[in-house]
Short mmCIF file of C-alpha atoms and ligand atoms in Angstrom, two decimals:
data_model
loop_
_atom_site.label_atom_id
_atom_site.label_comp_id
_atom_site.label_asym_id
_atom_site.label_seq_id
_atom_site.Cartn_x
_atom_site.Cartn_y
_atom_site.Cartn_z
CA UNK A 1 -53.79 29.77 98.75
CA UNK A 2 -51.05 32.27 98.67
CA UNK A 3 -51.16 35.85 100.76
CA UNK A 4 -53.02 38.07 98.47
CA UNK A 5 -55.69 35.02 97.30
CA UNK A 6 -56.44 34.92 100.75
CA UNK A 7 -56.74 38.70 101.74
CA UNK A 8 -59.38 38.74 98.46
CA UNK A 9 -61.16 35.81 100.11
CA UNK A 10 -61.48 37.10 103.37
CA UNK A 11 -62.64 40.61 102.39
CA UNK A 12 -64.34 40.13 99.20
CA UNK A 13 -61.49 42.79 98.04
CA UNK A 14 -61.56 41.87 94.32
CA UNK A 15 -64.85 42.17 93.93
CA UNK A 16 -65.79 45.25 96.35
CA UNK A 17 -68.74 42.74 97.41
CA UNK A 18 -70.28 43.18 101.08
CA UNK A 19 -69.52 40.29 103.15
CA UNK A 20 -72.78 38.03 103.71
CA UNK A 21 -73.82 36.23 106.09
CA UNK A 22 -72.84 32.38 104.33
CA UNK A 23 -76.55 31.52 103.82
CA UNK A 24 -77.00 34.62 101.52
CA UNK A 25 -73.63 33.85 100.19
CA UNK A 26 -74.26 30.52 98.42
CA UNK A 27 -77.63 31.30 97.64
CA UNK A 28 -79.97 29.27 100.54
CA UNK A 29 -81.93 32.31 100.47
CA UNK A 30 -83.40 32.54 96.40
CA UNK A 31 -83.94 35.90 96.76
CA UNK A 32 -80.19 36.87 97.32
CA UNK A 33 -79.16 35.13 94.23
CA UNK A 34 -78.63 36.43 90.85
CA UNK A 35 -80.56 33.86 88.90
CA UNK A 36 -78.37 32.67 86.00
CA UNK A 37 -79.09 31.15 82.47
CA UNK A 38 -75.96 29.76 80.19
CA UNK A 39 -76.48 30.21 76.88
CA UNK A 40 -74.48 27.39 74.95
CA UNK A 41 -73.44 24.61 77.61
CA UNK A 42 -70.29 23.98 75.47
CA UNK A 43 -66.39 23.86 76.76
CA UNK A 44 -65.88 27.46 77.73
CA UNK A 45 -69.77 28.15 78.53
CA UNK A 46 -69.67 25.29 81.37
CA UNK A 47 -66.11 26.80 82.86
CA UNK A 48 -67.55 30.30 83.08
CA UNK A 49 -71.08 29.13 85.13
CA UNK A 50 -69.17 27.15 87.04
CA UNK A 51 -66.49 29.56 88.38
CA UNK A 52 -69.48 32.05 88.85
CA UNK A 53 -71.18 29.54 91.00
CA UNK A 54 -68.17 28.81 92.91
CA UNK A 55 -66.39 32.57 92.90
CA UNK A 56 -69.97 35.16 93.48
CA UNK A 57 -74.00 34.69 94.40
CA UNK A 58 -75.15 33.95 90.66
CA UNK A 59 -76.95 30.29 90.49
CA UNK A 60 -77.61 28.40 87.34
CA UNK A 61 -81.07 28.16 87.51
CA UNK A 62 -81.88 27.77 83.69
CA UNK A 63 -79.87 25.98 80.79
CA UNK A 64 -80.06 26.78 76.57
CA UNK A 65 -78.30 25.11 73.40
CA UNK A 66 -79.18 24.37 70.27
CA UNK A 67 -77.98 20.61 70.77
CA UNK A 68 -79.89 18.02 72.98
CA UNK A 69 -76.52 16.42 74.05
CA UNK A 70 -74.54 19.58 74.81
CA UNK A 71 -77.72 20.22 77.21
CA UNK A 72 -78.00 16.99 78.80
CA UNK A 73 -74.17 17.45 79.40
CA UNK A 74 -74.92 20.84 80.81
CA UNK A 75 -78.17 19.37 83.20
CA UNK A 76 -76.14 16.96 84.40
CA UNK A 77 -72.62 18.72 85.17
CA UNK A 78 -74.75 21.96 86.97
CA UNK A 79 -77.03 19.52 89.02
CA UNK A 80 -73.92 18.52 90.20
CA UNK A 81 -71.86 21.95 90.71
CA UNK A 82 -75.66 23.24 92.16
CA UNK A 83 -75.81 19.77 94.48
CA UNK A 84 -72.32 20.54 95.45
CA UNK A 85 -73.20 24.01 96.81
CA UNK A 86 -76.56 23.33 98.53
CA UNK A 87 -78.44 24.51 96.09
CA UNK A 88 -81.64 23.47 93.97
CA UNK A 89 -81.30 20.84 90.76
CA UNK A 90 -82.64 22.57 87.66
CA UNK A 91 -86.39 22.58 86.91
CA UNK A 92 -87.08 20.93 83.33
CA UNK A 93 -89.16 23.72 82.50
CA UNK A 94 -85.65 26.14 82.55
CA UNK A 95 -83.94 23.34 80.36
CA UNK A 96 -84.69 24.77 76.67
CA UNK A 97 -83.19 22.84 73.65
CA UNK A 98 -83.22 23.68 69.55
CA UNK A 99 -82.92 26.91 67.58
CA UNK A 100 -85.14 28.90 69.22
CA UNK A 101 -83.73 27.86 72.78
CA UNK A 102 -82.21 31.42 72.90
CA UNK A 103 -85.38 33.16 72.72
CA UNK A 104 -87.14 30.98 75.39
CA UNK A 105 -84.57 31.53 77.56
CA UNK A 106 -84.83 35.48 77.11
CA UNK A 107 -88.48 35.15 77.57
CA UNK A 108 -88.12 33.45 80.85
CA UNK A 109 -89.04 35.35 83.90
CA UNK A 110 -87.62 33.18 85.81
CA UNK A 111 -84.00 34.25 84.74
CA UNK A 112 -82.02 37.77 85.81
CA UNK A 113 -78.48 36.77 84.40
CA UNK A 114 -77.90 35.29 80.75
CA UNK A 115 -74.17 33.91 79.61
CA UNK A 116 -73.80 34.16 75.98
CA UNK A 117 -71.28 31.50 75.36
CA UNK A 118 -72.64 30.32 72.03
CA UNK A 119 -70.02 30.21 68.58
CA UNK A 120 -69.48 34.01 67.76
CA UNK A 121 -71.60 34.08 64.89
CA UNK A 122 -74.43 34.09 67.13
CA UNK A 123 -73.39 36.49 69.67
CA UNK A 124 -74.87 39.63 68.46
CA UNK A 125 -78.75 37.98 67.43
CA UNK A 126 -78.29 36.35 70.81
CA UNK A 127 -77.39 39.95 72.65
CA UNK A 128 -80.11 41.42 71.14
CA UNK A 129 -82.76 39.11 72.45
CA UNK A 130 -81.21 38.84 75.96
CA UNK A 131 -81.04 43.23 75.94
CA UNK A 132 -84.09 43.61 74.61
CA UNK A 133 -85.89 40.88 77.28
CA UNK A 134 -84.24 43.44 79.63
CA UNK A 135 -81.55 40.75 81.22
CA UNK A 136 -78.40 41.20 82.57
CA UNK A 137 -76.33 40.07 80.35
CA UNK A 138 -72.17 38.19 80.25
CA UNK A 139 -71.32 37.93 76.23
CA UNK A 140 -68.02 36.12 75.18
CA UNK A 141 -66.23 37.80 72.95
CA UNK A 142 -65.88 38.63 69.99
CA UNK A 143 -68.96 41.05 69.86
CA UNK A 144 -69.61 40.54 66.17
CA UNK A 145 -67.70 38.62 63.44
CA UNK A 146 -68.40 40.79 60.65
CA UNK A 147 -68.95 44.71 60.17
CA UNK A 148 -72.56 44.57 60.10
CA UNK A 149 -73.27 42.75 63.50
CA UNK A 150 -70.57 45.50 64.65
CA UNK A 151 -73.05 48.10 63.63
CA UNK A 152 -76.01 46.34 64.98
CA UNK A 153 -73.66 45.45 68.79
CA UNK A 154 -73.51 48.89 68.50
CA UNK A 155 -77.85 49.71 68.43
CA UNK A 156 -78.58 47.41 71.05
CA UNK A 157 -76.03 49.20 73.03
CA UNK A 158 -78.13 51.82 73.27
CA UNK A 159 -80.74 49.69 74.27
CA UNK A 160 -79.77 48.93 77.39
CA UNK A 161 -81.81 50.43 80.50
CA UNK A 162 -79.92 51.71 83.56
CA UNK A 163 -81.25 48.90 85.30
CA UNK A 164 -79.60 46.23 83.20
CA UNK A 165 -75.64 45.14 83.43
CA UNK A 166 -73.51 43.94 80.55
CA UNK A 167 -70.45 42.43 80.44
CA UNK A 168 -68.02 41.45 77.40
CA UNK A 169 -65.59 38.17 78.07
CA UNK A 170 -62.37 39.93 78.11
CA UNK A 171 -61.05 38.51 81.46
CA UNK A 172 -57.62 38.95 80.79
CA UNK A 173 -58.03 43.06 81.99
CA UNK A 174 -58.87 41.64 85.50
CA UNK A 175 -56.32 39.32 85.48
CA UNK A 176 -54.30 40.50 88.82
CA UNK A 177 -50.78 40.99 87.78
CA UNK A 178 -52.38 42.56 84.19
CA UNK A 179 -54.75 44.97 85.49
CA UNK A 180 -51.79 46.45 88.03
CA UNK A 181 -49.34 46.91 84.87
CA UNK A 182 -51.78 47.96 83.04
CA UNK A 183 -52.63 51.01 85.44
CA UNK A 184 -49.18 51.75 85.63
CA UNK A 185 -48.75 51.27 81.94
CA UNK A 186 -51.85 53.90 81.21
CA UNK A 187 -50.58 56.07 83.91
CA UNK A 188 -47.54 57.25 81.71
CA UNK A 189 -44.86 54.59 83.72
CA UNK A 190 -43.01 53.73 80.07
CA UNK A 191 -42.88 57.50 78.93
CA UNK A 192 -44.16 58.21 75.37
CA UNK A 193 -44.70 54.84 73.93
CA UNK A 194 -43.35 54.10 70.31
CA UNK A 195 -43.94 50.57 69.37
CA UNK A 196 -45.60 47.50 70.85
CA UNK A 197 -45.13 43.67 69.88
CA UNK A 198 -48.03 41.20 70.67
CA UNK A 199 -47.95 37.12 69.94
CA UNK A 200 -50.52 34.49 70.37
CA UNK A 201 -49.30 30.95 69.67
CA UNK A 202 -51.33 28.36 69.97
CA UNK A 203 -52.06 24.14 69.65
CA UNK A 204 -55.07 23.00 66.83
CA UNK A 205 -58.21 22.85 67.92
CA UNK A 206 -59.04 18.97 68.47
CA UNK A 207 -61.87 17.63 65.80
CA UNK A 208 -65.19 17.36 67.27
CA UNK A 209 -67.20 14.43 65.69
CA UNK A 210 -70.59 13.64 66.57
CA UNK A 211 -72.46 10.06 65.21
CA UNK A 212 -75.13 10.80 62.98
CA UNK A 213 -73.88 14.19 62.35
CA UNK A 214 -74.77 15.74 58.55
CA UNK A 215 -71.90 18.11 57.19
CA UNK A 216 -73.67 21.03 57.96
CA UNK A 217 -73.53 19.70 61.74
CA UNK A 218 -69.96 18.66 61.92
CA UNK A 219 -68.93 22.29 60.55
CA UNK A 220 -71.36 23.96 63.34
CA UNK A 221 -69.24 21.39 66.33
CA UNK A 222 -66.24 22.24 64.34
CA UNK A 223 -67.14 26.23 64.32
CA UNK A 224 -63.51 27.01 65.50
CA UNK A 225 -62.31 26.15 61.81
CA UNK A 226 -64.90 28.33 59.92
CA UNK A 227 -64.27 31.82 58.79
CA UNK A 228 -68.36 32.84 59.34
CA UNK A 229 -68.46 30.84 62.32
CA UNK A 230 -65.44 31.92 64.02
CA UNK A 231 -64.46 35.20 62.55
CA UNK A 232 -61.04 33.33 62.03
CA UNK A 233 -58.15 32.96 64.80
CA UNK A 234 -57.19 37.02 64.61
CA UNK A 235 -60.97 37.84 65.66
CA UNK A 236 -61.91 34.25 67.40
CA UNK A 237 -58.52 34.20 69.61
CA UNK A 238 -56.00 36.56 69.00
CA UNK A 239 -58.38 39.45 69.93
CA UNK A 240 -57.55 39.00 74.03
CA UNK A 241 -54.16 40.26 73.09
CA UNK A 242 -55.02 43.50 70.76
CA UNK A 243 -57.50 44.16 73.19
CA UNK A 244 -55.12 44.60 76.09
CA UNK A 245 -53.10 46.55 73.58
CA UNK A 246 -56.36 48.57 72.87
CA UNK A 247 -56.65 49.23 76.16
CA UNK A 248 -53.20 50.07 77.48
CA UNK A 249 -52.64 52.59 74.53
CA UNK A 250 -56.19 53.65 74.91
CA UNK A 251 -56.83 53.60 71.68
CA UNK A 252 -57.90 51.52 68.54
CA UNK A 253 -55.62 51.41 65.31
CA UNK A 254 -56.24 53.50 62.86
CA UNK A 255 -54.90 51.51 60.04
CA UNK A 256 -53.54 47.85 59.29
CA UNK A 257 -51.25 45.60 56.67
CA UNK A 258 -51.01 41.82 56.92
CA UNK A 259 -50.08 38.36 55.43
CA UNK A 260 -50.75 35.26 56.77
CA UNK A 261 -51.91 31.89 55.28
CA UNK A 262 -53.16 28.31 55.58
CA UNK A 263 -49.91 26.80 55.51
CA UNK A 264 -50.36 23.78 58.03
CA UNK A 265 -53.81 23.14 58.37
CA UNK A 266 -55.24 20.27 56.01
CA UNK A 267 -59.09 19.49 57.58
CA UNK A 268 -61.96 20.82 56.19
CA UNK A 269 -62.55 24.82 57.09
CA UNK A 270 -60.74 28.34 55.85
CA UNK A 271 -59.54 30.00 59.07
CA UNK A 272 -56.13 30.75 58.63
CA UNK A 273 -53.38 29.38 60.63
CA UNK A 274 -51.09 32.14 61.02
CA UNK A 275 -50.91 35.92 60.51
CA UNK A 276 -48.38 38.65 60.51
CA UNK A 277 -50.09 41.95 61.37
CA UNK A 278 -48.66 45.38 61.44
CA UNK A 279 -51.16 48.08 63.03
CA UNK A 280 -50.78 51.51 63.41
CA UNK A 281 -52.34 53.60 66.55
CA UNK A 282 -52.41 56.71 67.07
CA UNK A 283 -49.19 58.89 67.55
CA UNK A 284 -47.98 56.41 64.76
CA UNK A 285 -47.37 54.07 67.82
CA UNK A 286 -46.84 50.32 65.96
CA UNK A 287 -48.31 46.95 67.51
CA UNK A 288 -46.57 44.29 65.30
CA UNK A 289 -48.65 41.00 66.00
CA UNK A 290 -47.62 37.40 64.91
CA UNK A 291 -50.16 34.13 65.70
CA UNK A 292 -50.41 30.99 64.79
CA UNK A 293 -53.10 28.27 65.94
CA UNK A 294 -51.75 24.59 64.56
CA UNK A 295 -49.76 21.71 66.01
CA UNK A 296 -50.24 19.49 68.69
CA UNK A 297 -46.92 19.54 70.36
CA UNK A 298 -47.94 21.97 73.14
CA UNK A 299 -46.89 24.98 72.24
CA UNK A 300 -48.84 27.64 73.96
CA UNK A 301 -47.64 31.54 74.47
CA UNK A 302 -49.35 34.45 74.44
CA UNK A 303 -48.66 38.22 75.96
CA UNK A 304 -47.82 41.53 74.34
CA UNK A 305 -44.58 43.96 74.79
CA UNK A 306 -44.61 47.77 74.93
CA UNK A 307 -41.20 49.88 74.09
CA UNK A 308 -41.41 53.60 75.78
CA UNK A 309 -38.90 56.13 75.85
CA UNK A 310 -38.50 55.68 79.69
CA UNK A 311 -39.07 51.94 80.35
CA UNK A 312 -40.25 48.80 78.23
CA UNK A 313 -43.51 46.33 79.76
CA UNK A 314 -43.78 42.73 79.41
CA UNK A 315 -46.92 41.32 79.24
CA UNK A 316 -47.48 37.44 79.20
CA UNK A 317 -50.15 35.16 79.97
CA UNK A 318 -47.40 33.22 81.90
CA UNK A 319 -44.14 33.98 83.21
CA UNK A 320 -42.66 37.34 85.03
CA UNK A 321 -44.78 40.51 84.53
CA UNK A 322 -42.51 43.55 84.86
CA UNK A 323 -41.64 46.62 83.83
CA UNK A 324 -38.13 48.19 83.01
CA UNK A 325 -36.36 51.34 83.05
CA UNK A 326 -37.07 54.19 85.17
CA UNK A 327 -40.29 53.14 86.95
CA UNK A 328 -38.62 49.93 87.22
CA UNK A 329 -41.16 47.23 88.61
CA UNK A 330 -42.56 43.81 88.61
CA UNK A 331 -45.20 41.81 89.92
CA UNK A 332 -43.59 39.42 92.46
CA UNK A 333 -46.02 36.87 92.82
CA UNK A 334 -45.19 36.14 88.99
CA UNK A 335 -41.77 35.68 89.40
CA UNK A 336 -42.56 32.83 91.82
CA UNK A 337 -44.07 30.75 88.80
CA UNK A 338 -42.63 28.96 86.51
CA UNK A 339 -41.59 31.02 83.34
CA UNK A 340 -41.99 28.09 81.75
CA UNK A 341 -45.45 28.32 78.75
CA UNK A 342 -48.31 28.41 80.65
CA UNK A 343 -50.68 25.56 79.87
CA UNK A 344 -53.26 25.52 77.50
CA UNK A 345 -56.66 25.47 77.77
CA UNK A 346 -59.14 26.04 75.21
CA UNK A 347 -62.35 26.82 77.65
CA UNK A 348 -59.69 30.33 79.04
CA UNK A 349 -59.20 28.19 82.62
CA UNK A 350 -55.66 29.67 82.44
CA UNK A 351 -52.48 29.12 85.27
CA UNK A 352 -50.13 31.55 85.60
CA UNK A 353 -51.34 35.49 85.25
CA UNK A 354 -54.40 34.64 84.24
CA UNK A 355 -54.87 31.88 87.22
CA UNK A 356 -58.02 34.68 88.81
CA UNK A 357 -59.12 36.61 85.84
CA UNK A 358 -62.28 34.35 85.43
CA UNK A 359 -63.15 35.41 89.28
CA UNK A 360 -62.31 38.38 89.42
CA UNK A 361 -63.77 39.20 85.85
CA UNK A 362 -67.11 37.61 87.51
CA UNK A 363 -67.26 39.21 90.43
CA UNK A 364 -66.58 42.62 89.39
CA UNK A 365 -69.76 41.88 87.15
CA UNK A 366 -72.04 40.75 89.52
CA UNK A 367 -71.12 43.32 91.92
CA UNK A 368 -72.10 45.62 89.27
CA UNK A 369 -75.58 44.18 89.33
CA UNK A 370 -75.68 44.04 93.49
CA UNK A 371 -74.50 47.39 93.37
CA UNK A 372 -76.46 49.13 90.93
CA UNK A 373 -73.31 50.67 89.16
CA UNK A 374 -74.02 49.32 86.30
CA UNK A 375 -71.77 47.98 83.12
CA UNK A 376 -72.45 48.77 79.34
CA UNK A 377 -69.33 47.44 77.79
CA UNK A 378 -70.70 46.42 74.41
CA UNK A 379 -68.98 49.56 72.35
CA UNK A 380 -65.92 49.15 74.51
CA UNK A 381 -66.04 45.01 72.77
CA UNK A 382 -67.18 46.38 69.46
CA UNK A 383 -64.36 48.64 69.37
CA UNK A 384 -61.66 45.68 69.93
CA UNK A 385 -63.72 43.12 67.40
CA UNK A 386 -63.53 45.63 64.65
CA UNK A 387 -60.17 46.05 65.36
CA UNK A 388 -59.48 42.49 64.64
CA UNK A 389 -61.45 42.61 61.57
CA UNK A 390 -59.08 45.64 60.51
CA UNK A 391 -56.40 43.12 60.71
CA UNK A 392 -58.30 40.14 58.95
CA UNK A 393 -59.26 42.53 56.40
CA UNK A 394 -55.80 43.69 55.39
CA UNK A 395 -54.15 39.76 55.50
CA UNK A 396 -57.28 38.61 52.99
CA UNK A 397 -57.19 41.76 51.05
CA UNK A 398 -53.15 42.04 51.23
CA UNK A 399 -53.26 45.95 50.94
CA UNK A 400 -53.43 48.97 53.52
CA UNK A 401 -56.79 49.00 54.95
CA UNK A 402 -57.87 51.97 57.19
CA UNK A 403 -60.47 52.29 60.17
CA UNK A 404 -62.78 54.37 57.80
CA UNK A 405 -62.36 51.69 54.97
CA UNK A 406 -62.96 48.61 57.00
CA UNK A 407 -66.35 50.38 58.19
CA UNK A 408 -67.31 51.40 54.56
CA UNK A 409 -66.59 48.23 53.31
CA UNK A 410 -69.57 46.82 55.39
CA UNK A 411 -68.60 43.35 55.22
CA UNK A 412 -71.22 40.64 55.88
CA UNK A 413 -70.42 36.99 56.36
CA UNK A 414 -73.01 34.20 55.61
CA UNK A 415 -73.96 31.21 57.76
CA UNK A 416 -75.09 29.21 54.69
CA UNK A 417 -77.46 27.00 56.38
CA UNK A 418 -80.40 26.77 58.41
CA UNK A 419 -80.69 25.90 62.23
CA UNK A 420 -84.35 24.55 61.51
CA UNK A 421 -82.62 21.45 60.44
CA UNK A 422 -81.21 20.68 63.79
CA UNK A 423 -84.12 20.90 65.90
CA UNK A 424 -84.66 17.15 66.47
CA UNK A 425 -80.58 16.95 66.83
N1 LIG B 1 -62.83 34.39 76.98
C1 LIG B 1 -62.12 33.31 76.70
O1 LIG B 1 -60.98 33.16 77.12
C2 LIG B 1 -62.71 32.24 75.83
C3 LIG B 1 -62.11 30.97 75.76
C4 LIG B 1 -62.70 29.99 74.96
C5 LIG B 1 -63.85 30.30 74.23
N2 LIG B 1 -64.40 31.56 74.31
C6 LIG B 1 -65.63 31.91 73.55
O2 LIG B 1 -66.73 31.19 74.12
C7 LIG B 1 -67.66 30.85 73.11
C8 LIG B 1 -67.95 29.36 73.17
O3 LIG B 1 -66.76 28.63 72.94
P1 LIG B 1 -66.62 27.09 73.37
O4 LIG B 1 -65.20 26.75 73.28
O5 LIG B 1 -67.35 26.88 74.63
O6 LIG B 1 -67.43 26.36 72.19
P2 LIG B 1 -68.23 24.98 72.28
O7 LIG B 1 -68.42 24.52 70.89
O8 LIG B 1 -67.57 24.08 73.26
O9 LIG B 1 -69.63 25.43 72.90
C9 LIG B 1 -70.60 26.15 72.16
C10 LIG B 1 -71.97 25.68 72.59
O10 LIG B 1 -72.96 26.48 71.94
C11 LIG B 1 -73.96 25.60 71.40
N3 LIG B 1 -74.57 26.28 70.25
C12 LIG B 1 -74.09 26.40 68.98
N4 LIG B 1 -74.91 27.16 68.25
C13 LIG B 1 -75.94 27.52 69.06
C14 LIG B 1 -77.11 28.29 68.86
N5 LIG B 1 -77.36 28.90 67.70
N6 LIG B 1 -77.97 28.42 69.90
C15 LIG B 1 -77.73 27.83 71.10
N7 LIG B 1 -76.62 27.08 71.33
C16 LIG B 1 -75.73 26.95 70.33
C17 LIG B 1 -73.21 24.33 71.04
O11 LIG B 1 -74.07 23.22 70.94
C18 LIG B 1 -72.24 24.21 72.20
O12 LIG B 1 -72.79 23.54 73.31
C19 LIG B 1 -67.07 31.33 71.80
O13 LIG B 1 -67.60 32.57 71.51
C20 LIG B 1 -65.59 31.49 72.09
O14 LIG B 1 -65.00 32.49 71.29
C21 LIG B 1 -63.86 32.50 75.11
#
C-alpha cells in the first residue's frame, strides 16, 4: 500500500464516508448495510460486487441471470466473498434464475441496491424495472445500444425520486491520477484546446462455448461479437475513452466521419474490428479516434491526448499521466509504474491509472446513498452512448452524420430471438 492508498484507507478520503465503528463497517449490523442485488453474475458483474463488498458497506444479499450456471457460479463465488467478510450466505429465495429474473429481483423488498451488469442490449428494459421498483441503482455502460433505448434512458431519467441513487459504469473519471488531470484539464490548464487524439487497442474477446448450447445461445454467451447485442466495439468498449473526452471538453460532438471494417475477425458475429473516427466538438475542437479489438498477442493500450495552445495532456490507462507546457505537471505516483501496456482485463480490473477507479467509483456511489446527495447520471451516460453511436453511424453509413441526424434517424436494433426459450437453460 503506497502513501496516498493508505491516507484514503485510514480516512475514508475517497469516498467522503464517516468512519464506522468496524461492526457497522462490514455489515454485522444488517441495518447499516446497503443491501445489494447483481444483475448478470457474468465476468465484469462478479468483479464489480466483489470490490463493493470489499471497498464500501453494500452486501450481496440477492443474485439474478438469465442462465442457471452463470448463477450457480455467482451463489457460490459470493457465499464465499460474503463468508470471507463475516457476513450471511445468500437465502435461495434472493437467488432468481430465467428471463424474468430481472423483474423478480426489482420486485424484491428485500433488495436497496441493484447492479445492472447484464449484455448492453438489456440495460435500458433492465433500468427501467430497477427505477421504476424505486431501487438504487449501478448500470454498466453503455446506457442504450441504439437511438431508441437512448430516448427511453432518457424517460426513466425522469423517473427517478430524490430518494433513489443512480450510477452509470464509467469508472475511469474516478480513476485517481484521471480525475486530478481532468480538473486541471477542465479548469483551462492547456489554454484553448484545438484538437484531441484518443486510441483503444485491444486483444479478441475469447469464444465462450457452452455444451448443449442452440445458436441462438452461443450468440447470447458470445454477445461481445454481435452488433444488437453489443452495440459494436465503438459503443461496447471504446466509449470509456470518448467519454473522458466528453467530459474534459465538456461537451458532446456535434458531428462525425468514419471508416473502419472487419478486416481480421473470421468467427461468427458483425462487430467491427477496427474504426477510424474523426469527431468534431464544439469550437471545431477535433477528437481523432483509432480502435481496434482483435489478436491475441497482448496488445492492450488505451488513453486519449489533448493539444492546447498553452500545454498538451496525456491521458493513458497505463503509463505517466502529465501535462506539458506552461502549467507543466504530472502525476508522480504514475511515473513510478511501469510505462510499459498496462494489462488487460476484460471484467475493467485494471493496473496502472485505473488500479482504484472501481473503489473509488463505488464508494463515491454508495456514499451518495448514505449521504442522501443523491446521483442521477443516466442523461450524463446517454449523452456519451449516443455519442458513440454518432461515430458507428458515420463508419456504417460512410458519410457526415450530425448530432441532429443521428437522433432523427431513430435507429432501432433487433434482438431476433426470444429469451422464453432459455428458461430451462
Ligand atoms: N466498466 C467497464 O470497464 C466494463 C468492463 C467489462 C464489461 N463491462 C460491461 O459489463 C456488462 C457485462 O459484461 P461481462 O463482461 O460481465 O459479460 P458476461 O457475459 O461475462 O456476463 C453477462 C451476464 O449476464 C447474464 N445475462 C445475459 N442476458 C441476461 C438477461 N436478459 N437477464 C439476466 N441476465 C442476463 C449472462 O448469463 C451473464 O452471466 C456489459 O454491459 C459490459 O459492457 C464494463
Amino acid at each position: 500500500m503506497n502513501r496516498r492508498e493508505f491516507v484514503q484507507a485510514a480516512t475514508g478520503a475517497a469516498s467522503g464516508l464517516l468512519i464506522l465503528q468496524p461492526r457497522t463497517v462490514f455489515g454485522f449490523d444488517a441495518n447499516s448495510a446497503v443491501r445489494h442485488g447483481l444483475l448478470g453474475c457474468g465476468n465484469r458483474g462478479t468483479h464489480v460486487a466483489t470490490s463493493f463488498s470489499q471497498n464500501t458497506t453494500a452486501q450481496v444479499v440477492a443474485l439474478a441471470d438469465l442462465f442457471h450456471d452463470q448463477l450457480e457460479a455467482g451463489q457460490a463465488h459470493f457465499n464465499q466473498v460474503n463468508a470471507g467478510l463475516g457476513r450471511a450466505t445468500i437465502d435461495n429465495s434472493l437467488l432468481f434464475h430465467g428471463p424474468h429474473a430481472f423483474e423478480q429481483l426489482a420486485a424484491s423488498s428485500a433488495v436497496d441496491l441493484i447492479q445492472i451488469s447484464t449484455p448492453p442490449f438489456f440495460h435500458v428494459q433492465h433500468l427501467a424495472a430497477a427505477v421504476d421498483a424505486g431501487k438504487h441503482v449501478y448500470c454498466e455502460k453503455p446506457v442504450g445500444i441504439d437511438v431508441a433505448q437512448a430516448r427511453h434512458a432518457l424517460e426513466i431519467a425522469k423517473r427517478v425520486k430524490p430518494s433513489q441513487s443512480v450510477d452509470v459504469g464509467f469508472q475511469c473519471r474516478n480513476a485517481p491520477p484521471i480525475a486530478a488531470i481532468g480538473e486541471k484539464i477542465q479548469s483551462g490548464a492547456l489554454g484553448k484546446v484545438a484538437s484531441v487524439s484518443g486510441y483503444y487497442y485491444a486483444p479478441a474477446s475469447v469464444e465462450k462455448v457452452v455444451s448443449g448450447a442452440s445458436a441462438e445461445e452461443h450468440r447470447l454467451r458470445n454477445w461481445l461479437w454481435d452488433r444488437a447485442l453489443s452495440g459494436d466495439i465503438l459503443v461496447e468498449q471504446n466509449i470509456h475513452i470518448i467519454d473522458l473526452c466528453n467530459w474534459m471538453l465538456g461537451a458532446h460532438p456535434l458531428k462525425a466521419t468514419a471508416s473502419g471494417g472487419r478486416n481480421v475477425l473470421t468467427h461468427q458475429g458483425n462487430c467491427w474490428d477496427n474504426y477510424q473516427v474523426d469527431f468534431t466538438y464544439p469550437g471545431d475542437v477535433r477528437l481523432s479516434f483509432s480502435s481496434t479489438q482483435f489478436g491475441s498477442y497482448g496488445l492492450f493500450e488505451a488513453g486519449l491526448r489533448l493539444f492546447g495552445a498553452d500545454g498538451a495532456a496525456t491521458v493513458p490507462y497505463a503509463g505517466p499521466v502529465q501535462i506539458v507546457g506552461s502549467q507543466a505537471w504530472s502525476w508522480t505516483e504514475s511515473m513510478n509504474t511501469s510505462a510499459a501496456q498496462g494489462k488487460f482485463a476484460a471484467n475493467g480490473g485494471f493496473g496502472d491509472n485505473l488500479a482504484f477507479a472501481d473503489r473509488d467509483k463505488e464508494r463515491t456511489f454508495i456514499d451518495s446513498i448514505v449521504s442522501g446527495k443523491m446521483h442521477n447520471q443516466i442523461a450524463a451516460g446517454v449523452e456519451t452512448a449516443l455519442s458513440c453511436m454518432l461515430g458507428r453511424m458515420a463508419g456504417y453509413q460512410q458519410r457526415e452524420v450530425t448530432w441532429e441526424q443521428l437522433l432523427a434517424h431513430g435507429e432501432t436494433y433487433k434482438l431476433g430471438m426470444d429469451l422464453a426459450e432459455f428458461s430451462s437453460r
